[in-house]
XYZ file of C-alpha atoms in Angstrom:
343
model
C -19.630 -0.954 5.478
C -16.719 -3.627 4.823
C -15.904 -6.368 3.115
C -14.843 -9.646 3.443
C -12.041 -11.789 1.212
C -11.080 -15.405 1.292
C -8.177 -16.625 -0.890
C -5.987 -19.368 -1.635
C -2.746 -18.818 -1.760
C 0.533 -21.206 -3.857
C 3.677 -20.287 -4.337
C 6.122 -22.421 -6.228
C 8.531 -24.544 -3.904
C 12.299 -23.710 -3.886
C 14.214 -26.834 -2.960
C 16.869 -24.674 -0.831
C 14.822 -23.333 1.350
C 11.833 -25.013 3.707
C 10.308 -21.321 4.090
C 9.204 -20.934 0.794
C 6.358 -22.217 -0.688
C 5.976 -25.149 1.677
C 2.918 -23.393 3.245
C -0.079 -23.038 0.127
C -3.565 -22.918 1.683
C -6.203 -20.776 2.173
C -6.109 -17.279 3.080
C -8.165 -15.092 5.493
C -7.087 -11.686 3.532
C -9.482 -9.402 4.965
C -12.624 -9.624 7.272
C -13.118 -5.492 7.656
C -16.374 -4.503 9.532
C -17.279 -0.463 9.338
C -19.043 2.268 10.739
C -19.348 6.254 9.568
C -21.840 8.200 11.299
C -22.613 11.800 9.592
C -24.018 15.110 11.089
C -25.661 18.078 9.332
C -22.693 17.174 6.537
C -20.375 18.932 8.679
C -19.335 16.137 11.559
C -18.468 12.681 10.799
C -16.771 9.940 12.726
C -15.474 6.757 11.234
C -14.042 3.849 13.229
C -13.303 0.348 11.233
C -12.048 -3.185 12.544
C -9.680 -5.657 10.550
C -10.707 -8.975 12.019
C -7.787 -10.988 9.844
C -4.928 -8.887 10.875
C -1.548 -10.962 10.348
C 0.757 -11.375 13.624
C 3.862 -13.115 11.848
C 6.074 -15.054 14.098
C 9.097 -13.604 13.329
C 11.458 -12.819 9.886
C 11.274 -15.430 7.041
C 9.035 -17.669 9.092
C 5.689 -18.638 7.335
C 3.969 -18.840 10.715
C 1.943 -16.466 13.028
C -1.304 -15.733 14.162
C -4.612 -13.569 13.208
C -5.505 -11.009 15.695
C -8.260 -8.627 15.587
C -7.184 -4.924 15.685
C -8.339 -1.391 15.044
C -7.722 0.080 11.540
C -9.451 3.642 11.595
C -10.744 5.617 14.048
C -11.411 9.166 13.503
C -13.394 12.610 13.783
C -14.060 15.285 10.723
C -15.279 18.679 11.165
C -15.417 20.377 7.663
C -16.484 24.063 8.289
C -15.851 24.739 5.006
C -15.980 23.684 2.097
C -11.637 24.054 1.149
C -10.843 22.830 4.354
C -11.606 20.153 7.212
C -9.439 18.829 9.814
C -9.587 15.240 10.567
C -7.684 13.679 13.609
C -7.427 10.152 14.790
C -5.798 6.760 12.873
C -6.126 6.383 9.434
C -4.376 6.466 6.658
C -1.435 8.723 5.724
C -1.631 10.607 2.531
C 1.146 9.609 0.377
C 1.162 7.091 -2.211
C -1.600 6.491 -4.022
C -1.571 2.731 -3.834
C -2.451 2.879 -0.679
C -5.056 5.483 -0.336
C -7.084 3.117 -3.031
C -8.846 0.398 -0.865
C -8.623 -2.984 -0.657
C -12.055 -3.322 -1.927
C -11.581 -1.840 -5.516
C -8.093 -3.279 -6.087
C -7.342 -4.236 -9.726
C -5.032 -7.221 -8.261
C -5.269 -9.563 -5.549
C -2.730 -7.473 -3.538
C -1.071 -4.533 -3.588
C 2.466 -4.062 -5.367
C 5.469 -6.036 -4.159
C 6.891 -1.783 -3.397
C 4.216 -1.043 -1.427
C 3.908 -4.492 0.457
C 6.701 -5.900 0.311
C 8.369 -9.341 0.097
C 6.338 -11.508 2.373
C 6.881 -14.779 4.249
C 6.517 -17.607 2.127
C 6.962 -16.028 -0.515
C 10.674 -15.231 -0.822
C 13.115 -13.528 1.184
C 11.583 -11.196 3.674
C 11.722 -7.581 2.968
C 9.322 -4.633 4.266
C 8.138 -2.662 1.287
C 7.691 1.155 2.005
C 4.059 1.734 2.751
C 3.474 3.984 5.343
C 0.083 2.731 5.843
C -2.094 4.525 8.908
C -0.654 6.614 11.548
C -2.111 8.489 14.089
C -2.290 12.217 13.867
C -4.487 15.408 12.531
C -4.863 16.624 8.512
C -5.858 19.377 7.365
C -7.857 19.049 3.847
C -11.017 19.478 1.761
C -13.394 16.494 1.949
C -13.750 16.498 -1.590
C -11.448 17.970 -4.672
C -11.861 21.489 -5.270
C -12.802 22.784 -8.951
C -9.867 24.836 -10.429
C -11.108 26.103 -13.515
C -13.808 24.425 -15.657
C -13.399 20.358 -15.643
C -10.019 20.783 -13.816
C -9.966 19.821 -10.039
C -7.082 19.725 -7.503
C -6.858 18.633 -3.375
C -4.790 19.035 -0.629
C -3.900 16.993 2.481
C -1.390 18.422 5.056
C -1.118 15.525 8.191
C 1.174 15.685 11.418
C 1.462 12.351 13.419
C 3.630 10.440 15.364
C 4.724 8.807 12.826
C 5.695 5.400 14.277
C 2.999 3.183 12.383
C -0.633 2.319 13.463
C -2.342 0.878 17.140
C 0.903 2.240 19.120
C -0.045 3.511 22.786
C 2.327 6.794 22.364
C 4.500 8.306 19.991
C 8.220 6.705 19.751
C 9.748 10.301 20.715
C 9.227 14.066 21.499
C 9.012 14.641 17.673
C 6.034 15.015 14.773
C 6.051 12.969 11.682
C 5.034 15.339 8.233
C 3.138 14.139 5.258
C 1.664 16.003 2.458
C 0.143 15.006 -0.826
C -1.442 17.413 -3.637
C -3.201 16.579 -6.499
C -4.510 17.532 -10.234
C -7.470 16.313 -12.094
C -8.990 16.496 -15.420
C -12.600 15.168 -15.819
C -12.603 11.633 -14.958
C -9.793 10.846 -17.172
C -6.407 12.158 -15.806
C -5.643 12.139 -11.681
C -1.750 13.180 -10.897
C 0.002 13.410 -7.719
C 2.746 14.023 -5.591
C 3.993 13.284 -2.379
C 6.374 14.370 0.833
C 7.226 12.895 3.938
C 9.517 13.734 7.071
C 10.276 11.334 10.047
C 12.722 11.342 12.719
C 12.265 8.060 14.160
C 13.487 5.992 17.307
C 13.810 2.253 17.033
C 14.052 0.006 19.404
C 13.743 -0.516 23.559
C 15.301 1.588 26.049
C 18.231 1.997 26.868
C 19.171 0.107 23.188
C 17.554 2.894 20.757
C 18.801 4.118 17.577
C 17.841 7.574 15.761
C 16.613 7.247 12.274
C 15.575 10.242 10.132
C 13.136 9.792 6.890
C 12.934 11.288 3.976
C 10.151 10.246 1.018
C 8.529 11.047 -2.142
C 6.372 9.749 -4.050
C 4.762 10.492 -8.013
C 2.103 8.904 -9.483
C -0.517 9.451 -12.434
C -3.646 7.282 -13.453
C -5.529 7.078 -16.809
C -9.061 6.393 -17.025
C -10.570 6.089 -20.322
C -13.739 3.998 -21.738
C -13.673 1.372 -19.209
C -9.354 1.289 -19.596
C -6.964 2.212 -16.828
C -3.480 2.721 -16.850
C -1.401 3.362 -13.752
C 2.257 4.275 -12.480
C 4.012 5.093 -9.455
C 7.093 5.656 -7.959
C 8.108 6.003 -4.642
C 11.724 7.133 -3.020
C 12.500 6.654 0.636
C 15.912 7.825 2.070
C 17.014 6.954 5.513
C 19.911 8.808 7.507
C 21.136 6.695 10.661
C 22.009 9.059 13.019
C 22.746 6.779 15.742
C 25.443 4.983 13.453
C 26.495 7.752 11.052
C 29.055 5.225 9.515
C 26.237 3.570 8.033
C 25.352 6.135 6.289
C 22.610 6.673 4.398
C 19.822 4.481 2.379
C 17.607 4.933 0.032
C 14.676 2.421 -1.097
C 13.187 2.873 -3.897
C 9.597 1.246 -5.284
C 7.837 1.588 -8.715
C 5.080 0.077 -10.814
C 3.041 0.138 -13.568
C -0.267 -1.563 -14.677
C -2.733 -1.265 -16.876
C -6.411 -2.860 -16.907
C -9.602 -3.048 -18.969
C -13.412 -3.756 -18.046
C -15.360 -6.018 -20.511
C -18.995 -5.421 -19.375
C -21.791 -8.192 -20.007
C -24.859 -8.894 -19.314
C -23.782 -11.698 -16.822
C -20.014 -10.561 -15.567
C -17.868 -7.519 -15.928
C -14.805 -8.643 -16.619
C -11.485 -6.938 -16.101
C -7.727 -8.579 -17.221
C -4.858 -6.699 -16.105
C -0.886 -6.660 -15.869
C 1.706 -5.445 -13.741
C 5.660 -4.822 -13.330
C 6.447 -4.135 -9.827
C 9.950 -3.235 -8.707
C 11.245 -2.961 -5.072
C 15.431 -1.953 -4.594
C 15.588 -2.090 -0.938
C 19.058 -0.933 -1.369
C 19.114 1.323 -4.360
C 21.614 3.817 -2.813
C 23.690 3.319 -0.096
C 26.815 5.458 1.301
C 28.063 3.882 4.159
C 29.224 -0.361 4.752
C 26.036 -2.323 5.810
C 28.384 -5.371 6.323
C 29.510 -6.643 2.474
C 26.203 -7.459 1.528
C 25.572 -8.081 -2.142
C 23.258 -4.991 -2.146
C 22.323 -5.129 -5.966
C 21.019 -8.568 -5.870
C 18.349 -7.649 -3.362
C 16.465 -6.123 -5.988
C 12.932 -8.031 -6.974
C 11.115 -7.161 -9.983
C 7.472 -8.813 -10.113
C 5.608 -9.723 -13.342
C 2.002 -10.115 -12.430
C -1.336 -11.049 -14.872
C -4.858 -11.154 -13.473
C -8.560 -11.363 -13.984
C -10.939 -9.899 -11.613
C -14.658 -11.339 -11.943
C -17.702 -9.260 -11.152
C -20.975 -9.837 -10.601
C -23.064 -6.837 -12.256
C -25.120 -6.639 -10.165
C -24.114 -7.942 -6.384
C -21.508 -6.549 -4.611
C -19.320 -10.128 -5.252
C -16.083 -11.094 -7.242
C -13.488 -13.285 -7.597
C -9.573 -12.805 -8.703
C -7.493 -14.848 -10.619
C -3.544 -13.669 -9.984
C -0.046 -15.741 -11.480
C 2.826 -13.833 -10.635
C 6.345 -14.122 -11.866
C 9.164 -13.223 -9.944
C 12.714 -12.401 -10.731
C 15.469 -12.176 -8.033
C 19.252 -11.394 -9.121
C 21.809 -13.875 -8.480
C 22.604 -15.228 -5.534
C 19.491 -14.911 -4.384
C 17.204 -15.919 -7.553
C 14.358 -18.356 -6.317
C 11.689 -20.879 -7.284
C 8.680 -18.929 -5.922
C 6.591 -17.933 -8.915
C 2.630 -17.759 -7.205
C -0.867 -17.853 -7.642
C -3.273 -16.392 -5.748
C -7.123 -17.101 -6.167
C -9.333 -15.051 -3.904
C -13.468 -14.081 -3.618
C -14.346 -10.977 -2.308
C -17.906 -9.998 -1.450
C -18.362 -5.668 -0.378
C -21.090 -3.997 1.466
């Protein structure tokens, strides 16, 4: 299984600054290459390769390199049918926009919360995705009827906790993530999130103790070929290392909403999309006068995505515009075209 999708990227040109939107061009995005092997429907393991991973060259430089690396890589044993573990890399089970895969995205990319501010594009900020880590979860392989069309699922995980393709974890301590959710029918999917991470950052003997806190919400409508979509996300980080820093909290929401017009010769789905991301949304302690309100970025984003009905191809049509708070308001509204073809 995988997929493979080319884009082509432009983002609007802010005279001020030579690292935005002096680089448009065309995009590897994703060149993903899959394979799941199955066993008596009780054993299953799952490894996957992202052949267009991005190496960037450092912060707000619109340079770097694509590198082939390892994306998930896994064993399943489901003895039951509540409860499995899995163990390996792959992804962590928190926010919903990023358990949904690339593949069956509504946009070109994922929301400016969960991804973040990236070069080229505007000032450089990490969103708060926690993306894949490496550890062992315990849940069912598929949702679990409650009582008549309601469903709910589980997913407990323990990991390292200091990202994905790391040799070891960054100290003696686990990472905890947990995620539970509701269902109605086909219509209604809620959920809710947790995380705790005591991280260490940086090389010895220069390393700095940071401790996590998240939580995440989201719901999703689907209705008659409609779907409507919000999440929020909360990250709070205590620096132990400096406690006169204090603490900081990040904070990430969306919503969107899309409908399908099928023909007999495209499917057809417009969308829109508000993204916020407050890097700084609380802070207690001096992070060195910064104007911390201004680094807010809300994103305004329509699209089109363009299917064929019945091969596994389609294209995406994406204008985004931004808003920055003064001083830091840019020029960088963007479009991104991109073709995608899944098998």
């Amino acid at each position: 299984y995988g997929y493979v999708r080319i884009g082509y990227e432009a983002v609007q040109d802010d005279n001020r600054f030579d690292f935005i939107g002096r680089n448009d061009g065309f995009i590897l995005d994703n060149a993903r290459f899959g394979t799941k092997l199955t066993v008596a429907d009780q054993l299953r393991a799952v490894v996957s390769v992202e052949a267009a991973s991005d190496v960037e060259a450092g912060n707000n430089q619109p340079i770097g390199e694509i590198d082939v690396r390892l994306r998930d890589g896994f064993l399943r044993w489901d003895p039951f049918r509540f409860a499995g573990i899995q163990a390996g890399q792959f992804k962590a089970p928190f926010a919903a926009e990023e358990l949904r895969s690339t593949a069956d995205l509504v946009f070109v990319s994922r929301a400016v919360g969960q991804e973040g501010v990236l070069p080229g594009r505007g000032f450089e900020e990490p969103g708060v995705a926690v993306d894949r880590q490496l550890g062992a979860m315990l849940s069912p392989l598929e949702p679990l009827t409650i009582w008549k069309k309601y469903a709910g699922a589980y997913y407990l995980m323990v990991a390292n906790g200091n990202g994905d393709n790391e040799l070891l974890n960054d100290n003696d301590n686990v990472a905890v993530y947990g995620r539970a959710e509701l269902m109605y029918d086909r219509f209604v999917t809620i959920g809710g999130a947790f995380l705790v991470n005591d991280r260490t950052e940086g090389e010895l003997p220069n390393q700095s103790n940071d401790d996590d806190t998240g939580y995440a919400a989201d719901i999703l409508l689907q209705l008659y070929g409609g779907e409507v979509f919000f999440q929020w996300v909360e990250l709070t980080t205590e620096f132990e290392t400096v406690p006169e820093a204090g603490d900081r909290t990040q904070r990430a929401w969306h919503v969107q909403a899309a409908y399908e017009f099928t023909t007999p010769w495209v499917d057809l789905k417009p969308g829109y999309r508000y993204a916020v991301l407050d890097p700084y949304a609380e802070v207690d302690g001096d992070l060195g006068g910064l104007d911390l309100e201004a680094q807010k970025v809300g994103y305004h984003t329509l699209g089109a995505r363009f299917a064929h009905p019945k091969l596994p191809l389609a294209f995406f049509v994406n204008y985004t515009f931004t808003h920055e708070e003064a001083p830091y308001k840019l020029d960088n509204n963007r479009l991104q075209l991109l073709a995608q073809v899944a098998f």
